[in-house]
Coordinates of C-alpha atoms in Angstrom, one line a residue:
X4 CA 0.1 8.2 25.3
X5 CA 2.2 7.4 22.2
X6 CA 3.6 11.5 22.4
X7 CA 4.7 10.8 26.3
X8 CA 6.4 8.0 25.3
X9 CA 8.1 9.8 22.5
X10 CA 9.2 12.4 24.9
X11 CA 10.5 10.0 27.3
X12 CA 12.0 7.7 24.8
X13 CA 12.9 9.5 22.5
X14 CA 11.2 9.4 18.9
X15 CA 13.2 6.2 17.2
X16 CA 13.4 4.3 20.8
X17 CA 9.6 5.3 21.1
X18 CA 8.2 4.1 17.7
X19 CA 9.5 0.7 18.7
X20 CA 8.3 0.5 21.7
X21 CA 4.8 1.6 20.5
X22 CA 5.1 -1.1 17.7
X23 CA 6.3 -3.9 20.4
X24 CA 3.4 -2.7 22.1
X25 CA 1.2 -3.1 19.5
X26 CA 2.4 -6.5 18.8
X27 CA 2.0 -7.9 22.2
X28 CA -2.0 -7.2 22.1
X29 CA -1.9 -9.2 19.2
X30 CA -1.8 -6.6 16.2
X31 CA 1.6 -6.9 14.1
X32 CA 2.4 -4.8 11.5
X33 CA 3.4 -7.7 9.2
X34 CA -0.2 -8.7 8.5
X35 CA -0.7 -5.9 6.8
X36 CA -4.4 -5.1 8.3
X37 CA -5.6 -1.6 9.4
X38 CA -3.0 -2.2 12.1
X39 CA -0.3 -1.8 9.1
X40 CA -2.2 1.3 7.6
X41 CA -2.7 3.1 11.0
X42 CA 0.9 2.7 11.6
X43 CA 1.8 4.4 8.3
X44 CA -0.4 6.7 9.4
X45 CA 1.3 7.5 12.4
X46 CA 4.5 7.5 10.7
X47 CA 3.6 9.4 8.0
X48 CA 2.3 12.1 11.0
X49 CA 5.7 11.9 12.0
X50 CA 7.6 12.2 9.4
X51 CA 5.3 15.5 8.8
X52 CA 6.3 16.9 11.7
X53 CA 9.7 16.3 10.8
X54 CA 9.9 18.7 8.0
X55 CA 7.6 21.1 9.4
X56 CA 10.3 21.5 11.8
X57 CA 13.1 21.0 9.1
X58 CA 11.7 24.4 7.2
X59 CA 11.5 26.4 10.9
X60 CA 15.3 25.3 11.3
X61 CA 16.2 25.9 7.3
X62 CA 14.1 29.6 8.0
X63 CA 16.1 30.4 10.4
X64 CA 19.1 29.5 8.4
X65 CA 18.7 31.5 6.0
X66 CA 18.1 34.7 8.6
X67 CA 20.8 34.6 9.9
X68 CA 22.8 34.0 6.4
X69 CA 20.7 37.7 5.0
X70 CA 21.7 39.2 8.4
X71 CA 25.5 38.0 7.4
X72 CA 25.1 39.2 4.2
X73 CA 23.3 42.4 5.1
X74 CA 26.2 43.1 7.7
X75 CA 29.1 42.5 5.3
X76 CA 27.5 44.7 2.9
X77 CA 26.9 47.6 5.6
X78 CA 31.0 46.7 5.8
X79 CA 31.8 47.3 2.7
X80 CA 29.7 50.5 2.2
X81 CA 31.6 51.6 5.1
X82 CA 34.6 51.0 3.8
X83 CA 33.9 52.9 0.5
X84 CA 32.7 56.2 2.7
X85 CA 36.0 55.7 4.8
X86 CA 38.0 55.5 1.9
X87 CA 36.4 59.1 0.3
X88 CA 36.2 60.6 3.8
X89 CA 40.5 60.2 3.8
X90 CA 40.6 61.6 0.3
X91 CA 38.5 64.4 0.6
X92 CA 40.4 64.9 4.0
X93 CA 43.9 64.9 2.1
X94 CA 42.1 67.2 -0.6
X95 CA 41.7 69.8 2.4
X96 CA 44.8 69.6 3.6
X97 CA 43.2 67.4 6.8
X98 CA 46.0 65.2 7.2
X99 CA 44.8 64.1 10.6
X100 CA 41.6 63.4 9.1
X101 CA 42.9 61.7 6.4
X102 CA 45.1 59.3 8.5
X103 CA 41.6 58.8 10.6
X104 CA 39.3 57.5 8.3
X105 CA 42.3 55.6 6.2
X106 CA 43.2 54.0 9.8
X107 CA 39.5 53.0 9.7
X108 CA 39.5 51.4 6.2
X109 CA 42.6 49.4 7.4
X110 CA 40.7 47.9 9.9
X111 CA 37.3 47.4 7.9
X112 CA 39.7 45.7 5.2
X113 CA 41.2 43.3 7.7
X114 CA 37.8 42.6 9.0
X115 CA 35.9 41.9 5.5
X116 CA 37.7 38.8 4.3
X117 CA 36.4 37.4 7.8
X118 CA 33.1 38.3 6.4
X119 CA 33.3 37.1 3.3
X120 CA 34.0 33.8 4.2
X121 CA 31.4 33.7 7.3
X122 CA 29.0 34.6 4.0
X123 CA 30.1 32.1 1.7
X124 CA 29.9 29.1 4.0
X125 CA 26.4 30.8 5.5
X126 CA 25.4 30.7 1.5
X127 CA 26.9 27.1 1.1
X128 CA 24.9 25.9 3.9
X129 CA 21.6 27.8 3.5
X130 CA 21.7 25.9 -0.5
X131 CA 22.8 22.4 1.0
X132 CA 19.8 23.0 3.7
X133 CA 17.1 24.3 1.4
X134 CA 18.0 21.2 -1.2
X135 CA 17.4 18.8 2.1
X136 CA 14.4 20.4 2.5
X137 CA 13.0 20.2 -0.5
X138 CA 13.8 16.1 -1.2
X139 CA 12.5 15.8 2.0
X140 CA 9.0 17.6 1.2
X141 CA 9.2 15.9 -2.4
X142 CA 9.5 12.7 -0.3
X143 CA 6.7 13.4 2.1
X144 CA 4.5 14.1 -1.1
X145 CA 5.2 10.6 -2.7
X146 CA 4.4 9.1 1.4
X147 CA 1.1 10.8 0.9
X148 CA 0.2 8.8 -2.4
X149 CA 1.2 5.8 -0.9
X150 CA -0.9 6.4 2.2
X151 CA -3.8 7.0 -0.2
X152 CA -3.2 4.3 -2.0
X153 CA -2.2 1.6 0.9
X154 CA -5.9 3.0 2.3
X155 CA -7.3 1.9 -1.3
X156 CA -5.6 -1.4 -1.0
X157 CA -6.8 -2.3 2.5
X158 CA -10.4 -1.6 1.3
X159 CA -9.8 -3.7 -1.3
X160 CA -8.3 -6.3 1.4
X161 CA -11.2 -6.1 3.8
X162 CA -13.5 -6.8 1.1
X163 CA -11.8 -9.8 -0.3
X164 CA -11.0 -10.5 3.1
X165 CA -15.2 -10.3 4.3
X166 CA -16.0 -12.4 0.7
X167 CA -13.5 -15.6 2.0
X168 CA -15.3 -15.4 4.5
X169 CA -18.7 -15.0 3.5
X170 CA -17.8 -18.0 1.2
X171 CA -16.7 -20.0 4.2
X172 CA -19.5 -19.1 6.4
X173 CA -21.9 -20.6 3.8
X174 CA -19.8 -23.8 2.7
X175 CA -20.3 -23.5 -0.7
X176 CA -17.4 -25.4 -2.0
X177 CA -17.6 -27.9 1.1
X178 CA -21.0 -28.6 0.1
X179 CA -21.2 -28.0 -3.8
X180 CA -17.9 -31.3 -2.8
X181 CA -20.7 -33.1 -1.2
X182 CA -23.4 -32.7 -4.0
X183 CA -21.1 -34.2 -6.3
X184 CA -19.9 -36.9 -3.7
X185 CA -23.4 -37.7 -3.3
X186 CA -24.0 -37.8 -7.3
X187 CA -21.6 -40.5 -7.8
X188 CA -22.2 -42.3 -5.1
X189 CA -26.1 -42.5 -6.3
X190 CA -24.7 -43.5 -9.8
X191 CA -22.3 -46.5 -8.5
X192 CA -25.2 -47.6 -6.5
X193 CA -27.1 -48.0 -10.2
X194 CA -24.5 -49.4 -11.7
X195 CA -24.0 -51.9 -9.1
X196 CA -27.4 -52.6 -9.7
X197 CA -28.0 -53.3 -12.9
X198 CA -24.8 -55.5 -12.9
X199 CA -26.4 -57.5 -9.9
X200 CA -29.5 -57.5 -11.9
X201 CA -28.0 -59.0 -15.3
X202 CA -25.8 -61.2 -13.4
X203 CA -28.1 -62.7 -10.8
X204 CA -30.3 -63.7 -14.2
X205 CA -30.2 -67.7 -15.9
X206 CA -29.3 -67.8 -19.4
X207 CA -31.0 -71.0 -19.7
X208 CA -34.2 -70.1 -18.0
X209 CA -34.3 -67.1 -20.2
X210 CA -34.1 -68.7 -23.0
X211 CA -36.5 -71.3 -22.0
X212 CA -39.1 -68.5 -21.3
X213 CA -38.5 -66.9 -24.2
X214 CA -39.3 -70.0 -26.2
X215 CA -42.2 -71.0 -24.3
X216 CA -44.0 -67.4 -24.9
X217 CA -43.2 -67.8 -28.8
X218 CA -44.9 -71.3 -28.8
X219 CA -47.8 -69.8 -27.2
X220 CA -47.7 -66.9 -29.3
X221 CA -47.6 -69.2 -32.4
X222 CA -50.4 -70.6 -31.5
X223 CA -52.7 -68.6 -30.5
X224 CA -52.3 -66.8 -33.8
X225 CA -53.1 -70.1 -35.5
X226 CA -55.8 -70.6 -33.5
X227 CA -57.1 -66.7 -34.7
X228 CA -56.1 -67.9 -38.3
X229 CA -58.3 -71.1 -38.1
X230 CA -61.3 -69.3 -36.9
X231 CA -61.1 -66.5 -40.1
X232 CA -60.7 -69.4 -42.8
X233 CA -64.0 -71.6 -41.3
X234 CA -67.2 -70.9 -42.5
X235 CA -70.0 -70.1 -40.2
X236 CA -73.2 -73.2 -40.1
X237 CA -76.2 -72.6 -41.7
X238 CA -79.5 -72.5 -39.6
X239 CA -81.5 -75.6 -40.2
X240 CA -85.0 -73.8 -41.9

């Protein structure tokens, strides 16, 4: 689906409308999910594609620069064999011979600056092109490490991601909160307590208490006291 709509759309006008799509059904890119990496992934397909066919076009660049090259050469070898051909010619005597092949290197000389020039600029363009390609494959290479590493990342992601919300599931901080809520509400309740407790007692009717159990205290230990220092009767015999 995503190719037919690149061939309809073109590839730039495409990828946005995949990515509108995308985002309609509730998967942006910005939230940097697996959405985000299978987009990069996409891209990243894309972009392969792109210098795959980048090195096809820069191929068949450079053929047709060596066929250039290859036919200005062939030029200038004929141009050397016309040149000997109207000496050897003029060595003989051959003057319409010589006036041949010296008509020919006219025209061959006339020609080859043409060529020269068609094979400089093919050269100059064949370098500029093969340096493209190469940034471009350089590029492409660091894309890779990034995909691998954006992959690593969203891992990572997903399981911090599935922790949260393990954590959430099980309330541990809500409740761990309501542990400790509970703990000081438990020890306010004591204190209150204990307040009520020393505040809701008499000082004087302590006090009082306190002195009645001495008395009786006292004496019931004089009491014990008396009954060590008497002697016991004697039995009439």
């Amino acid at each position: 689906m995503k190719k037919a709509v690149y061939w309809l759309m073109g590839e730039k006008a495409g990828r946005v409308a995949v990515g509108t799509w995308n985002w309609l059904w509730g998967m942006p890119v910005e939230t940097g999910g697996k959405v985000a990496v299978e987009v990069a992934e996409q891209s990243l397909r894309s972009m392969q594609e792109s210098v795959q066919k980048l090195a096809h076009a820069v191929s068949t660049q450079v053929a047709a620069y060596e066929r250039a090259k290859q036919k200005y050469e062939a030029k200038t070898q004929e141009l050397q064999n016309f040149e000997r051909q109207a000496a050897i010619a003029q060595q003989n005597g051959n003057e319409e011979g010589a006036r041949l092949a010296m008509t020919k290197v006219l025209q061959i000389e006339q020609l080859l600056p043409q060529l020269e020039e068609q094979v400089k600029q093919a050269e100059q363009f064949v370098n500029a092109s093969k340096d493209k390609l190469n940034r471009e494959r350089m590029k492409l290479e660091q894309y890779k490490t990034d995909m691998q590493n954006m992959k690593d990342i969203s891992e990572i992601n997903e399981a911090l991601s599935a922790m949260a919300k393990v954590n959430s599931d099980l309330s541990i901080d809500s409740a761990r909160a309501q542990f400790e809520q509970a703990k000081s509400a438990v020890d306010r309740r004591n204190l209150r307590t204990k307040a009520y407790a020393e505040l809701s007692e008499n000082p004087a009717e302590k006090l009082s208490a306190d002195l009645e159990t001495m008395a009786i205290d006292d004496a019931v230990s004089q009491r014990l006291q008396m009954l060590n220092n008497s002697s016991p009767k004697e039995l009439p015999e």
